[in-house]
Amino acid sequence: MGNMLSQRALEAFREVMRCGTISAAAEEMRVSQPAISRQIRELEDRLGLSLFTRHGGRIAATPEAHEFWMEVERNLVGLKQIERAAEQIKRGQRSTITVAAAPVFALTALPEAVALVNRDQPRVTTSFLSMTTLPVVRQVALGQCQVGFNMRTHHKFETDLICAGALPYRFIAPADHPLAAKPEITLADLARQEFVGFEDSTQTGRNQDRLFAGMGNPPLVRFRSYLSHIVSVMVLRGLGVALVDPFTAETHERMGGVSRPFRSGERFEYSVIKAVGARLSSECMQLVETFEHLVDRHRID
């Protein structure tokens, strides 16, 4: 397998696998049957694999052919996407923003920010990668994503900080909860309340553990989750109240729950990062600036 595989031979193999016969593949590719047969034989010789068994005029794919087909399909689809992307870039029809985002942002403020950017820049294609905190840093540091929306991070030697902030937590509850009548919630209001908490490996979970540690009658934490969206849904189902970031609180209200200000010194800290020394496109910076405008409505003086 010293020489590079022929793309034409790979396409012929793919069509035979998809169509089931050489004649149908030849018709699909608009070439002669002998041309397809020759491409398949050359591919088998190059690979050192038997891809088809032949019985008279019929062929049957070998187990090796099915294994090989999965790889060919994956890579030929990738090639077509590359060709299409090159054409779009040449025509000025495409500017891609790749984003790594913690779920709390990917499920709340970022879709809204993307919609606003898309309204002004309809040619922009935004690729989302939603993941937990450390992979966001990793994806950005390795240059696999241009920008990362994350909780507070200390990876200052791996990434550059674009912007950061600290936002107040909010109290969420079902619409019919007794505390929903109060305009503002304090720590004392949470005493002995059924509570949906965060895992203590999360920033919010650690902040809540600190808050409750000094209470004589702390909330009764019945359930925990890593994801704020799940916490919100559990609250809506009547499994307790919760303290969440303002993005999740906003979504919680849209889903029929209530949200109230929570008086506390603890803050939800976030950061927006890029690879060290990387230069962001104007479209990418527009997304970051739009996100920051959306965040502004949650800041307190």
PDB file of C-alpha atoms in Angstrom:
ATOM      1  CA  MET A   1       0.000   0.000   0.000  1.00  0.00           C
ATOM      2  CA  GLY A   2       2.886   2.271  -0.857  1.00  0.00           C
ATOM      3  CA  ASN A   3       1.018   4.699  -3.128  1.00  0.00           C
ATOM      4  CA  MET A   4      -1.902   6.889  -2.184  1.00  0.00           C
ATOM      5  CA  LEU A   5      -5.356   5.368  -2.654  1.00  0.00           C
ATOM      6  CA  SER A   6      -7.333   6.626  -5.621  1.00  0.00           C
ATOM      7  CA  GLN A   7     -10.355   8.699  -4.631  1.00  0.00           C
ATOM      8  CA  ARG A   8     -12.115   7.463  -7.765  1.00  0.00           C
ATOM      9  CA  ALA A   9     -11.583   3.837  -6.702  1.00  0.00           C
ATOM     10  CA  LEU A  10     -12.907   4.615  -3.213  1.00  0.00           C
ATOM     11  CA  GLU A  11     -15.996   6.237  -4.715  1.00  0.00           C
ATOM     12  CA  ALA A  12     -16.524   3.185  -6.936  1.00  0.00           C
ATOM     13  CA  PHE A  13     -16.239   0.889  -3.899  1.00  0.00           C
ATOM     14  CA  ARG A  14     -18.697   3.037  -1.943  1.00  0.00           C
ATOM     15  CA  GLU A  15     -21.278   2.953  -4.741  1.00  0.00           C
ATOM     16  CA  VAL A  16     -20.987  -0.835  -5.115  1.00  0.00           C
ATOM     17  CA  MET A  17     -21.531  -1.209  -1.351  1.00  0.00           C
ATOM     18  CA  ARG A  18     -24.489   1.184  -1.428  1.00  0.00           C
ATOM     19  CA  CYS A  19     -26.119  -0.226  -4.589  1.00  0.00           C
ATOM     20  CA  GLY A  20     -25.340  -3.907  -4.086  1.00  0.00           C
ATOM     21  CA  THR A  21     -24.279  -4.602  -7.678  1.00  0.00           C
ATOM     22  CA  ILE A  22     -21.595  -3.403 -10.065  1.00  0.00           C
ATOM     23  CA  SER A  23     -24.174  -2.607 -12.754  1.00  0.00           C
ATOM     24  CA  ALA A  24     -26.207  -0.364 -10.419  1.00  0.00           C
ATOM     25  CA  ALA A  25     -23.023   1.360  -9.221  1.00  0.00           C
ATOM     26  CA  ALA A  26     -21.929   1.943 -12.847  1.00  0.00           C
ATOM     27  CA  GLU A  27     -25.302   3.483 -13.625  1.00  0.00           C
ATOM     28  CA  GLU A  28     -25.105   5.710 -10.544  1.00  0.00           C
ATOM     29  CA  MET A  29     -21.587   6.923 -11.471  1.00  0.00           C
ATOM     30  CA  ARG A  30     -22.414   7.075 -15.214  1.00  0.00           C
ATOM     31  CA  VAL A  31     -19.473   4.894 -16.230  1.00  0.00           C
ATOM     32  CA  SER A  32     -19.174   1.416 -17.727  1.00  0.00           C
ATOM     33  CA  GLN A  33     -19.357  -1.788 -15.662  1.00  0.00           C
ATOM     34  CA  PRO A  34     -15.820  -2.827 -16.720  1.00  0.00           C
ATOM     35  CA  ALA A  35     -14.525   0.534 -15.428  1.00  0.00           C
ATOM     36  CA  ILE A  36     -16.077  -0.109 -12.009  1.00  0.00           C
ATOM     37  CA  SER A  37     -14.754  -3.693 -11.928  1.00  0.00           C
ATOM     38  CA  ARG A  38     -11.264  -2.469 -12.789  1.00  0.00           C
ATOM     39  CA  GLN A  39     -11.351   0.180 -10.023  1.00  0.00           C
ATOM     40  CA  ILE A  40     -12.438  -2.447  -7.475  1.00  0.00           C
ATOM     41  CA  ARG A  41      -9.681  -4.893  -8.511  1.00  0.00           C
ATOM     42  CA  GLU A  42      -7.049  -2.163  -8.312  1.00  0.00           C
ATOM     43  CA  LEU A  43      -8.334  -1.174  -4.858  1.00  0.00           C
ATOM     44  CA  GLU A  44      -8.181  -4.778  -3.642  1.00  0.00           C
ATOM     45  CA  ASP A  45      -4.623  -5.125  -4.968  1.00  0.00           C
ATOM     46  CA  ARG A  46      -3.553  -1.857  -3.341  1.00  0.00           C
ATOM     47  CA  LEU A  47      -5.126  -2.771   0.021  1.00  0.00           C
ATOM     48  CA  GLY A  48      -4.189  -6.432  -0.007  1.00  0.00           C
ATOM     49  CA  LEU A  49      -7.788  -7.196   0.974  1.00  0.00           C
ATOM     50  CA  SER A  50     -10.508  -9.273  -0.618  1.00  0.00           C
ATOM     51  CA  LEU A  51     -13.492  -6.933  -0.656  1.00  0.00           C
ATOM     52  CA  PHE A  52     -15.952  -9.024  -2.678  1.00  0.00           C
ATOM     53  CA  THR A  53     -16.504 -12.674  -3.420  1.00  0.00           C
ATOM     54  CA  ARG A  54     -17.712 -13.408  -6.937  1.00  0.00           C
ATOM     55  CA  HIS A  55     -20.272 -16.061  -7.830  1.00  0.00           C
ATOM     56  CA  GLY A  56     -20.859 -16.129 -11.568  1.00  0.00           C
ATOM     57  CA  GLY A  57     -22.115 -12.663 -12.406  1.00  0.00           C
ATOM     58  CA  ARG A  58     -22.920 -11.779  -8.799  1.00  0.00           C
ATOM     59  CA  ILE A  59     -20.782 -10.289  -6.034  1.00  0.00           C
ATOM     60  CA  ALA A  60     -21.064 -10.372  -2.263  1.00  0.00           C
ATOM     61  CA  ALA A  61     -19.257  -8.045   0.129  1.00  0.00           C
ATOM     62  CA  THR A  62     -16.818  -9.666   2.571  1.00  0.00           C
ATOM     63  CA  PRO A  63     -16.767  -8.814   6.315  1.00  0.00           C
ATOM     64  CA  GLU A  64     -13.588  -6.828   5.609  1.00  0.00           C
ATOM     65  CA  ALA A  65     -15.480  -4.769   3.016  1.00  0.00           C
ATOM     66  CA  HIS A  66     -18.118  -3.791   5.566  1.00  0.00           C
ATOM     67  CA  GLU A  67     -15.422  -2.678   8.014  1.00  0.00           C
ATOM     68  CA  PHE A  68     -13.631  -0.713   5.297  1.00  0.00           C
ATOM     69  CA  TRP A  69     -16.895   0.826   4.067  1.00  0.00           C
ATOM     70  CA  MET A  70     -17.482   2.612   7.390  1.00  0.00           C
ATOM     71  CA  GLU A  71     -14.100   4.338   7.134  1.00  0.00           C
ATOM     72  CA  VAL A  72     -14.557   5.204   3.454  1.00  0.00           C
ATOM     73  CA  GLU A  73     -18.016   6.647   4.081  1.00  0.00           C
ATOM     74  CA  ARG A  74     -16.749   8.791   6.942  1.00  0.00           C
ATOM     75  CA  ASN A  75     -13.774  10.131   4.992  1.00  0.00           C
ATOM     76  CA  LEU A  76     -15.469  10.713   1.640  1.00  0.00           C
ATOM     77  CA  VAL A  77     -18.249  12.663   3.341  1.00  0.00           C
ATOM     78  CA  GLY A  78     -15.484  14.722   4.988  1.00  0.00           C
ATOM     79  CA  LEU A  79     -13.865  15.380   1.604  1.00  0.00           C
ATOM     80  CA  LYS A  80     -17.162  16.591   0.153  1.00  0.00           C
ATOM     81  CA  GLN A  81     -17.605  18.932   3.102  1.00  0.00           C
ATOM     82  CA  ILE A  82     -14.068  20.261   2.588  1.00  0.00           C
ATOM     83  CA  GLU A  83     -14.748  20.909  -1.099  1.00  0.00           C
ATOM     84  CA  ARG A  84     -18.045  22.629  -0.292  1.00  0.00           C
ATOM     85  CA  ALA A  85     -16.413  24.755   2.429  1.00  0.00           C
ATOM     86  CA  ALA A  86     -13.623  25.832   0.060  1.00  0.00           C
ATOM     87  CA  GLU A  87     -16.198  26.913  -2.510  1.00  0.00           C
ATOM     88  CA  GLN A  88     -18.167  28.905   0.092  1.00  0.00           C
ATOM     89  CA  ILE A  89     -15.012  30.590   1.407  1.00  0.00           C
ATOM     90  CA  LYS A  90     -13.977  31.495  -2.146  1.00  0.00           C
ATOM     91  CA  ARG A  91     -17.359  33.159  -2.725  1.00  0.00           C
ATOM     92  CA  GLY A  92     -17.222  34.972   0.636  1.00  0.00           C
ATOM     93  CA  GLN A  93     -20.277  33.036   1.815  1.00  0.00           C
ATOM     94  CA  ARG A  94     -18.793  31.549   4.933  1.00  0.00           C
ATOM     95  CA  SER A  95     -17.076  32.601   8.141  1.00  0.00           C
ATOM     96  CA  THR A  96     -17.013  29.889  10.782  1.00  0.00           C
ATOM     97  CA  ILE A  97     -16.920  30.448  14.531  1.00  0.00           C
ATOM     98  CA  THR A  98     -16.019  27.373  16.577  1.00  0.00           C
ATOM     99  CA  VAL A  99     -17.152  27.529  20.188  1.00  0.00           C
ATOM    100  CA  ALA A 100     -16.451  25.387  23.232  1.00  0.00           C
ATOM    101  CA  ALA A 101     -19.038  26.081  25.901  1.00  0.00           C
ATOM    102  CA  ALA A 102     -19.947  24.797  29.331  1.00  0.00           C
ATOM    103  CA  PRO A 103     -23.541  23.500  29.228  1.00  0.00           C
ATOM    104  CA  VAL A 104     -24.865  26.390  31.349  1.00  0.00           C
ATOM    105  CA  PHE A 105     -23.971  28.784  28.508  1.00  0.00           C
ATOM    106  CA  ALA A 106     -24.693  26.438  25.606  1.00  0.00           C
ATOM    107  CA  LEU A 107     -28.266  25.972  26.867  1.00  0.00           C
ATOM    108  CA  THR A 108     -29.034  29.599  27.735  1.00  0.00           C
ATOM    109  CA  ALA A 109     -27.287  32.822  26.698  1.00  0.00           C
ATOM    110  CA  LEU A 110     -25.206  31.538  23.768  1.00  0.00           C
ATOM    111  CA  PRO A 111     -28.078  30.441  21.495  1.00  0.00           C
ATOM    112  CA  GLU A 112     -29.577  33.909  22.010  1.00  0.00           C
ATOM    113  CA  ALA A 113     -26.221  35.552  21.225  1.00  0.00           C
ATOM    114  CA  VAL A 114     -25.806  33.400  18.105  1.00  0.00           C
ATOM    115  CA  ALA A 115     -29.311  34.336  16.928  1.00  0.00           C
ATOM    116  CA  LEU A 116     -28.495  38.037  17.306  1.00  0.00           C
ATOM    117  CA  VAL A 117     -25.172  37.660  15.439  1.00  0.00           C
ATOM    118  CA  ASN A 118     -26.879  35.628  12.723  1.00  0.00           C
ATOM    119  CA  ARG A 119     -29.438  38.384  12.251  1.00  0.00           C
ATOM    120  CA  ASP A 120     -26.616  40.826  11.468  1.00  0.00           C
ATOM    121  CA  GLN A 121     -24.243  38.335   9.810  1.00  0.00           C
ATOM    122  CA  PRO A 122     -26.374  35.625   8.134  1.00  0.00           C
ATOM    123  CA  ARG A 123     -23.319  34.117   6.388  1.00  0.00           C
ATOM    124  CA  VAL A 124     -21.684  33.085   9.660  1.00  0.00           C
ATOM    125  CA  THR A 125     -21.697  29.374  10.468  1.00  0.00           C
ATOM    126  CA  THR A 126     -21.406  28.674  14.191  1.00  0.00           C
ATOM    127  CA  SER A 127     -20.209  25.264  15.373  1.00  0.00           C
ATOM    128  CA  PHE A 128     -21.061  24.502  18.999  1.00  0.00           C
ATOM    129  CA  LEU A 129     -19.144  22.086  21.162  1.00  0.00           C
ATOM    130  CA  SER A 130     -20.848  21.810  24.528  1.00  0.00           C
ATOM    131  CA  MET A 131     -18.846  20.184  27.310  1.00  0.00           C
ATOM    132  CA  THR A 132     -17.788  20.496  30.925  1.00  0.00           C
ATOM    133  CA  THR A 133     -15.228  22.953  32.295  1.00  0.00           C
ATOM    134  CA  LEU A 134     -11.832  21.318  31.706  1.00  0.00           C
ATOM    135  CA  PRO A 135     -12.498  20.171  28.131  1.00  0.00           C
ATOM    136  CA  VAL A 136     -13.474  23.759  27.248  1.00  0.00           C
ATOM    137  CA  VAL A 137      -9.996  24.897  28.289  1.00  0.00           C
ATOM    138  CA  ARG A 138      -8.406  21.977  26.473  1.00  0.00           C
ATOM    139  CA  GLN A 139     -10.314  22.534  23.207  1.00  0.00           C
ATOM    140  CA  VAL A 140      -9.396  26.220  23.192  1.00  0.00           C
ATOM    141  CA  ALA A 141      -5.763  25.723  24.289  1.00  0.00           C
ATOM    142  CA  LEU A 142      -5.225  23.174  21.494  1.00  0.00           C
ATOM    143  CA  GLY A 143      -6.739  25.521  18.932  1.00  0.00           C
ATOM    144  CA  GLN A 144      -9.631  23.182  18.174  1.00  0.00           C
ATOM    145  CA  CYS A 145     -12.099  25.927  19.104  1.00  0.00           C
ATOM    146  CA  GLN A 146     -11.559  29.660  18.656  1.00  0.00           C
ATOM    147  CA  VAL A 147     -13.366  30.809  21.784  1.00  0.00           C
ATOM    148  CA  GLY A 148     -14.493  29.200  25.036  1.00  0.00           C
ATOM    149  CA  PHE A 149     -17.323  30.212  27.364  1.00  0.00           C
ATOM    150  CA  ASN A 150     -16.550  28.736  30.716  1.00  0.00           C
ATOM    151  CA  MET A 151     -16.761  29.023  34.460  1.00  0.00           C
ATOM    152  CA  ARG A 152     -13.855  30.836  36.120  1.00  0.00           C
ATOM    153  CA  THR A 153     -10.563  29.264  35.056  1.00  0.00           C
ATOM    154  CA  HIS A 154      -6.988  29.528  36.322  1.00  0.00           C
ATOM    155  CA  HIS A 155      -5.337  28.107  33.180  1.00  0.00           C
ATOM    156  CA  LYS A 156      -3.610  31.417  32.450  1.00  0.00           C
ATOM    157  CA  PHE A 157      -0.552  29.839  30.801  1.00  0.00           C
ATOM    158  CA  GLU A 158      -2.682  27.816  28.355  1.00  0.00           C
ATOM    159  CA  THR A 159      -5.278  30.402  27.382  1.00  0.00           C
ATOM    160  CA  ASP A 160      -5.758  34.172  27.144  1.00  0.00           C
ATOM    161  CA  LEU A 161      -8.632  35.783  29.009  1.00  0.00           C
ATOM    162  CA  ILE A 162     -10.921  37.829  26.751  1.00  0.00           C
ATOM    163  CA  CYS A 163     -13.315  38.887  29.495  1.00  0.00           C
ATOM    164  CA  ALA A 164     -14.671  37.666  32.830  1.00  0.00           C
ATOM    165  CA  GLY A 165     -17.342  38.522  35.341  1.00  0.00           C
ATOM    166  CA  ALA A 166     -19.125  37.593  38.565  1.00  0.00           C
ATOM    167  CA  LEU A 167     -22.920  37.464  38.690  1.00  0.00           C
ATOM    168  CA  PRO A 168     -25.349  37.072  41.602  1.00  0.00           C
ATOM    169  CA  TYR A 169     -27.110  33.773  42.163  1.00  0.00           C
ATOM    170  CA  ARG A 170     -30.892  33.651  41.965  1.00  0.00           C
ATOM    171  CA  PHE A 171     -33.463  31.611  43.847  1.00  0.00           C
ATOM    172  CA  ILE A 172     -35.792  29.418  41.770  1.00  0.00           C
ATOM    173  CA  ALA A 173     -38.944  27.574  42.810  1.00  0.00           C
ATOM    174  CA  PRO A 174     -42.172  26.163  41.384  1.00  0.00           C
ATOM    175  CA  ALA A 175     -44.770  28.858  40.700  1.00  0.00           C
ATOM    176  CA  ASP A 176     -46.937  27.795  43.661  1.00  0.00           C
ATOM    177  CA  HIS A 177     -44.146  27.668  46.272  1.00  0.00           C
ATOM    178  CA  PRO A 178     -44.776  29.747  49.472  1.00  0.00           C
ATOM    179  CA  LEU A 179     -41.444  31.600  49.069  1.00  0.00           C
ATOM    180  CA  ALA A 180     -42.544  32.805  45.628  1.00  0.00           C
ATOM    181  CA  ALA A 181     -44.549  35.517  47.397  1.00  0.00           C
ATOM    182  CA  LYS A 182     -41.358  37.167  48.713  1.00  0.00           C
ATOM    183  CA  PRO A 183     -39.680  39.823  46.540  1.00  0.00           C
ATOM    184  CA  GLU A 184     -36.197  38.764  47.713  1.00  0.00           C
ATOM    185  CA  ILE A 185     -34.810  35.596  49.317  1.00  0.00           C
ATOM    186  CA  THR A 186     -32.208  35.444  52.098  1.00  0.00           C
ATOM    187  CA  LEU A 187     -30.179  32.549  53.444  1.00  0.00           C
ATOM    188  CA  ALA A 188     -32.473  32.353  56.488  1.00  0.00           C
ATOM    189  CA  ASP A 189     -35.447  31.723  54.171  1.00  0.00           C
ATOM    190  CA  LEU A 190     -33.814  28.487  53.006  1.00  0.00           C
ATOM    191  CA  ALA A 191     -33.684  26.899  56.494  1.00  0.00           C
ATOM    192  CA  ARG A 192     -35.092  23.331  56.367  1.00  0.00           C
ATOM    193  CA  GLN A 193     -36.348  23.841  52.821  1.00  0.00           C
ATOM    194  CA  GLU A 194     -36.377  20.865  50.460  1.00  0.00           C
ATOM    195  CA  PHE A 195     -33.479  21.713  48.157  1.00  0.00           C
ATOM    196  CA  VAL A 196     -32.079  20.629  44.779  1.00  0.00           C
ATOM    197  CA  GLY A 197     -28.326  21.161  44.881  1.00  0.00           C
ATOM    198  CA  PHE A 198     -25.285  20.883  42.645  1.00  0.00           C
ATOM    199  CA  GLU A 199     -22.545  18.280  42.888  1.00  0.00           C
ATOM    200  CA  ASP A 200     -19.713  19.579  45.060  1.00  0.00           C
ATOM    201  CA  SER A 201     -17.272  19.163  42.162  1.00  0.00           C
ATOM    202  CA  THR A 202     -18.948  22.156  40.479  1.00  0.00           C
ATOM    203  CA  GLN A 203     -18.279  25.827  41.227  1.00  0.00           C
ATOM    204  CA  THR A 204     -21.898  26.394  42.284  1.00  0.00           C
ATOM    205  CA  GLY A 205     -21.913  23.255  44.430  1.00  0.00           C
ATOM    206  CA  ARG A 206     -18.830  24.426  46.331  1.00  0.00           C
ATOM    207  CA  ASN A 207     -20.301  27.917  46.777  1.00  0.00           C
ATOM    208  CA  GLN A 208     -23.531  26.458  48.166  1.00  0.00           C
ATOM    209  CA  ASP A 209     -21.677  24.128  50.532  1.00  0.00           C
ATOM    210  CA  ARG A 210     -19.865  27.187  51.916  1.00  0.00           C
ATOM    211  CA  LEU A 211     -23.125  29.058  52.374  1.00  0.00           C
ATOM    212  CA  PHE A 212     -24.877  26.221  54.181  1.00  0.00           C
ATOM    213  CA  ALA A 213     -21.921  25.171  56.367  1.00  0.00           C
ATOM    214  CA  GLY A 214     -22.586  27.895  58.949  1.00  0.00           C
ATOM    215  CA  MET A 215     -26.358  27.407  59.168  1.00  0.00           C
ATOM    216  CA  GLY A 216     -27.966  25.863  62.212  1.00  0.00           C
ATOM    217  CA  ASN A 217     -30.866  24.538  60.104  1.00  0.00           C
ATOM    218  CA  PRO A 218     -29.494  24.180  56.569  1.00  0.00           C
ATOM    219  CA  PRO A 219     -31.668  23.250  53.582  1.00  0.00           C
ATOM    220  CA  LEU A 220     -32.476  19.561  53.133  1.00  0.00           C
ATOM    221  CA  VAL A 221     -30.533  18.658  49.988  1.00  0.00           C
ATOM    222  CA  ARG A 222     -32.514  15.779  48.480  1.00  0.00           C
ATOM    223  CA  PHE A 223     -31.097  15.745  44.974  1.00  0.00           C
ATOM    224  CA  ARG A 224     -27.883  16.867  43.265  1.00  0.00           C
ATOM    225  CA  SER A 225     -26.852  17.320  39.651  1.00  0.00           C
ATOM    226  CA  TYR A 226     -23.903  18.620  37.634  1.00  0.00           C
ATOM    227  CA  LEU A 227     -26.185  20.448  35.220  1.00  0.00           C
ATOM    228  CA  SER A 228     -28.184  23.568  36.012  1.00  0.00           C
ATOM    229  CA  HIS A 229     -30.816  22.664  33.424  1.00  0.00           C
ATOM    230  CA  ILE A 230     -31.541  19.405  35.272  1.00  0.00           C
ATOM    231  CA  VAL A 231     -31.695  21.277  38.596  1.00  0.00           C
ATOM    232  CA  SER A 232     -34.287  23.635  37.073  1.00  0.00           C
ATOM    233  CA  VAL A 233     -36.420  20.781  35.727  1.00  0.00           C
ATOM    234  CA  MET A 234     -36.350  18.998  39.092  1.00  0.00           C
ATOM    235  CA  VAL A 235     -37.483  22.206  40.808  1.00  0.00           C
ATOM    236  CA  LEU A 236     -40.324  22.560  38.302  1.00  0.00           C
ATOM    237  CA  ARG A 237     -41.385  19.017  39.217  1.00  0.00           C
ATOM    238  CA  GLY A 238     -41.779  20.063  42.848  1.00  0.00           C
ATOM    239  CA  LEU A 239     -38.686  18.303  44.207  1.00  0.00           C
ATOM    240  CA  GLY A 240     -37.403  21.372  46.029  1.00  0.00           C
ATOM    241  CA  VAL A 241     -36.059  24.900  45.551  1.00  0.00           C
ATOM    242  CA  ALA A 242     -32.603  25.834  44.257  1.00  0.00           C
ATOM    243  CA  LEU A 243     -29.989  28.547  43.782  1.00  0.00           C
ATOM    244  CA  VAL A 244     -28.772  28.879  40.207  1.00  0.00           C
ATOM    245  CA  ASP A 245     -26.903  31.240  37.894  1.00  0.00           C
ATOM    246  CA  PRO A 246     -29.009  34.057  36.380  1.00  0.00           C
ATOM    247  CA  PHE A 247     -28.969  32.505  32.890  1.00  0.00           C
ATOM    248  CA  THR A 248     -30.647  29.334  34.159  1.00  0.00           C
ATOM    249  CA  ALA A 249     -33.051  31.391  36.304  1.00  0.00           C
ATOM    250  CA  GLU A 250     -34.182  33.268  33.202  1.00  0.00           C
ATOM    251  CA  THR A 251     -34.862  30.006  31.361  1.00  0.00           C
ATOM    252  CA  HIS A 252     -36.602  28.621  34.473  1.00  0.00           C
ATOM    253  CA  GLU A 253     -39.060  31.544  34.396  1.00  0.00           C
ATOM    254  CA  ARG A 254     -39.754  30.964  30.700  1.00  0.00           C
ATOM    255  CA  MET A 255     -40.617  27.355  31.562  1.00  0.00           C
ATOM    256  CA  GLY A 256     -43.248  28.462  34.091  1.00  0.00           C
ATOM    257  CA  GLY A 257     -41.239  28.647  37.327  1.00  0.00           C
ATOM    258  CA  VAL A 258     -40.447  31.654  39.499  1.00  0.00           C
ATOM    259  CA  SER A 259     -37.111  33.351  40.103  1.00  0.00           C
ATOM    260  CA  ARG A 260     -36.211  35.828  42.821  1.00  0.00           C
ATOM    261  CA  PRO A 261     -33.068  37.785  43.773  1.00  0.00           C
ATOM    262  CA  PHE A 262     -30.966  36.003  46.398  1.00  0.00           C
ATOM    263  CA  ARG A 263     -29.091  38.114  48.944  1.00  0.00           C
ATOM    264  CA  SER A 264     -25.611  36.625  49.311  1.00  0.00           C
ATOM    265  CA  GLY A 265     -21.942  37.430  48.842  1.00  0.00           C
ATOM    266  CA  GLU A 266     -21.377  34.293  46.741  1.00  0.00           C
ATOM    267  CA  ARG A 267     -21.102  34.876  42.992  1.00  0.00           C
ATOM    268  CA  PHE A 268     -21.298  32.813  39.832  1.00  0.00           C
ATOM    269  CA  GLU A 269     -17.991  33.531  38.083  1.00  0.00           C
ATOM    270  CA  TYR A 270     -17.482  33.059  34.359  1.00  0.00           C
ATOM    271  CA  SER A 271     -14.721  33.649  31.824  1.00  0.00           C
ATOM    272  CA  VAL A 272     -14.430  33.863  28.044  1.00  0.00           C
ATOM    273  CA  ILE A 273     -11.108  32.558  26.728  1.00  0.00           C
ATOM    274  CA  LYS A 274      -9.050  32.068  23.550  1.00  0.00           C
ATOM    275  CA  ALA A 275      -5.804  30.293  22.729  1.00  0.00           C
ATOM    276  CA  VAL A 276      -2.620  32.090  23.807  1.00  0.00           C
ATOM    277  CA  GLY A 277      -1.712  34.718  21.193  1.00  0.00           C
ATOM    278  CA  ALA A 278      -4.633  33.830  18.916  1.00  0.00           C
ATOM    279  CA  ARG A 279      -6.211  36.582  16.829  1.00  0.00           C
ATOM    280  CA  LEU A 280      -9.996  36.357  16.701  1.00  0.00           C
ATOM    281  CA  SER A 281     -12.028  37.197  13.606  1.00  0.00           C
ATOM    282  CA  SER A 282     -14.385  40.176  13.688  1.00  0.00           C
ATOM    283  CA  GLU A 283     -17.338  37.746  13.647  1.00  0.00           C
ATOM    284  CA  CYS A 284     -15.925  35.904  16.654  1.00  0.00           C
ATOM    285  CA  MET A 285     -15.456  39.148  18.559  1.00  0.00           C
ATOM    286  CA  GLN A 286     -18.999  40.151  17.668  1.00  0.00           C
ATOM    287  CA  LEU A 287     -20.264  36.947  19.307  1.00  0.00           C
ATOM    288  CA  VAL A 288     -18.263  37.693  22.466  1.00  0.00           C
ATOM    289  CA  GLU A 289     -19.495  41.298  22.581  1.00  0.00           C
ATOM    290  CA  THR A 290     -23.103  40.170  22.047  1.00  0.00           C
ATOM    291  CA  PHE A 291     -22.746  37.658  24.868  1.00  0.00           C
ATOM    292  CA  GLU A 292     -21.406  40.398  27.153  1.00  0.00           C
ATOM    293  CA  HIS A 293     -24.380  42.646  26.317  1.00  0.00           C
ATOM    294  CA  LEU A 294     -26.720  39.807  27.317  1.00  0.00           C
ATOM    295  CA  VAL A 295     -24.764  39.325  30.547  1.00  0.00           C
ATOM    296  CA  ASP A 296     -25.104  43.030  31.401  1.00  0.00           C
ATOM    297  CA  ARG A 297     -28.766  42.621  32.290  1.00  0.00           C
ATOM    298  CA  HIS A 298     -27.783  40.281  35.134  1.00  0.00           C
ATOM    299  CA  ARG A 299     -25.100  42.444  36.727  1.00  0.00           C
ATOM    300  CA  ILE A 300     -25.680  44.293  39.976  1.00  0.00           C
ATOM    301  CA  ASP A 301     -24.112  47.567  41.117  1.00  0.00           C
TER     302      ASP A 301
END
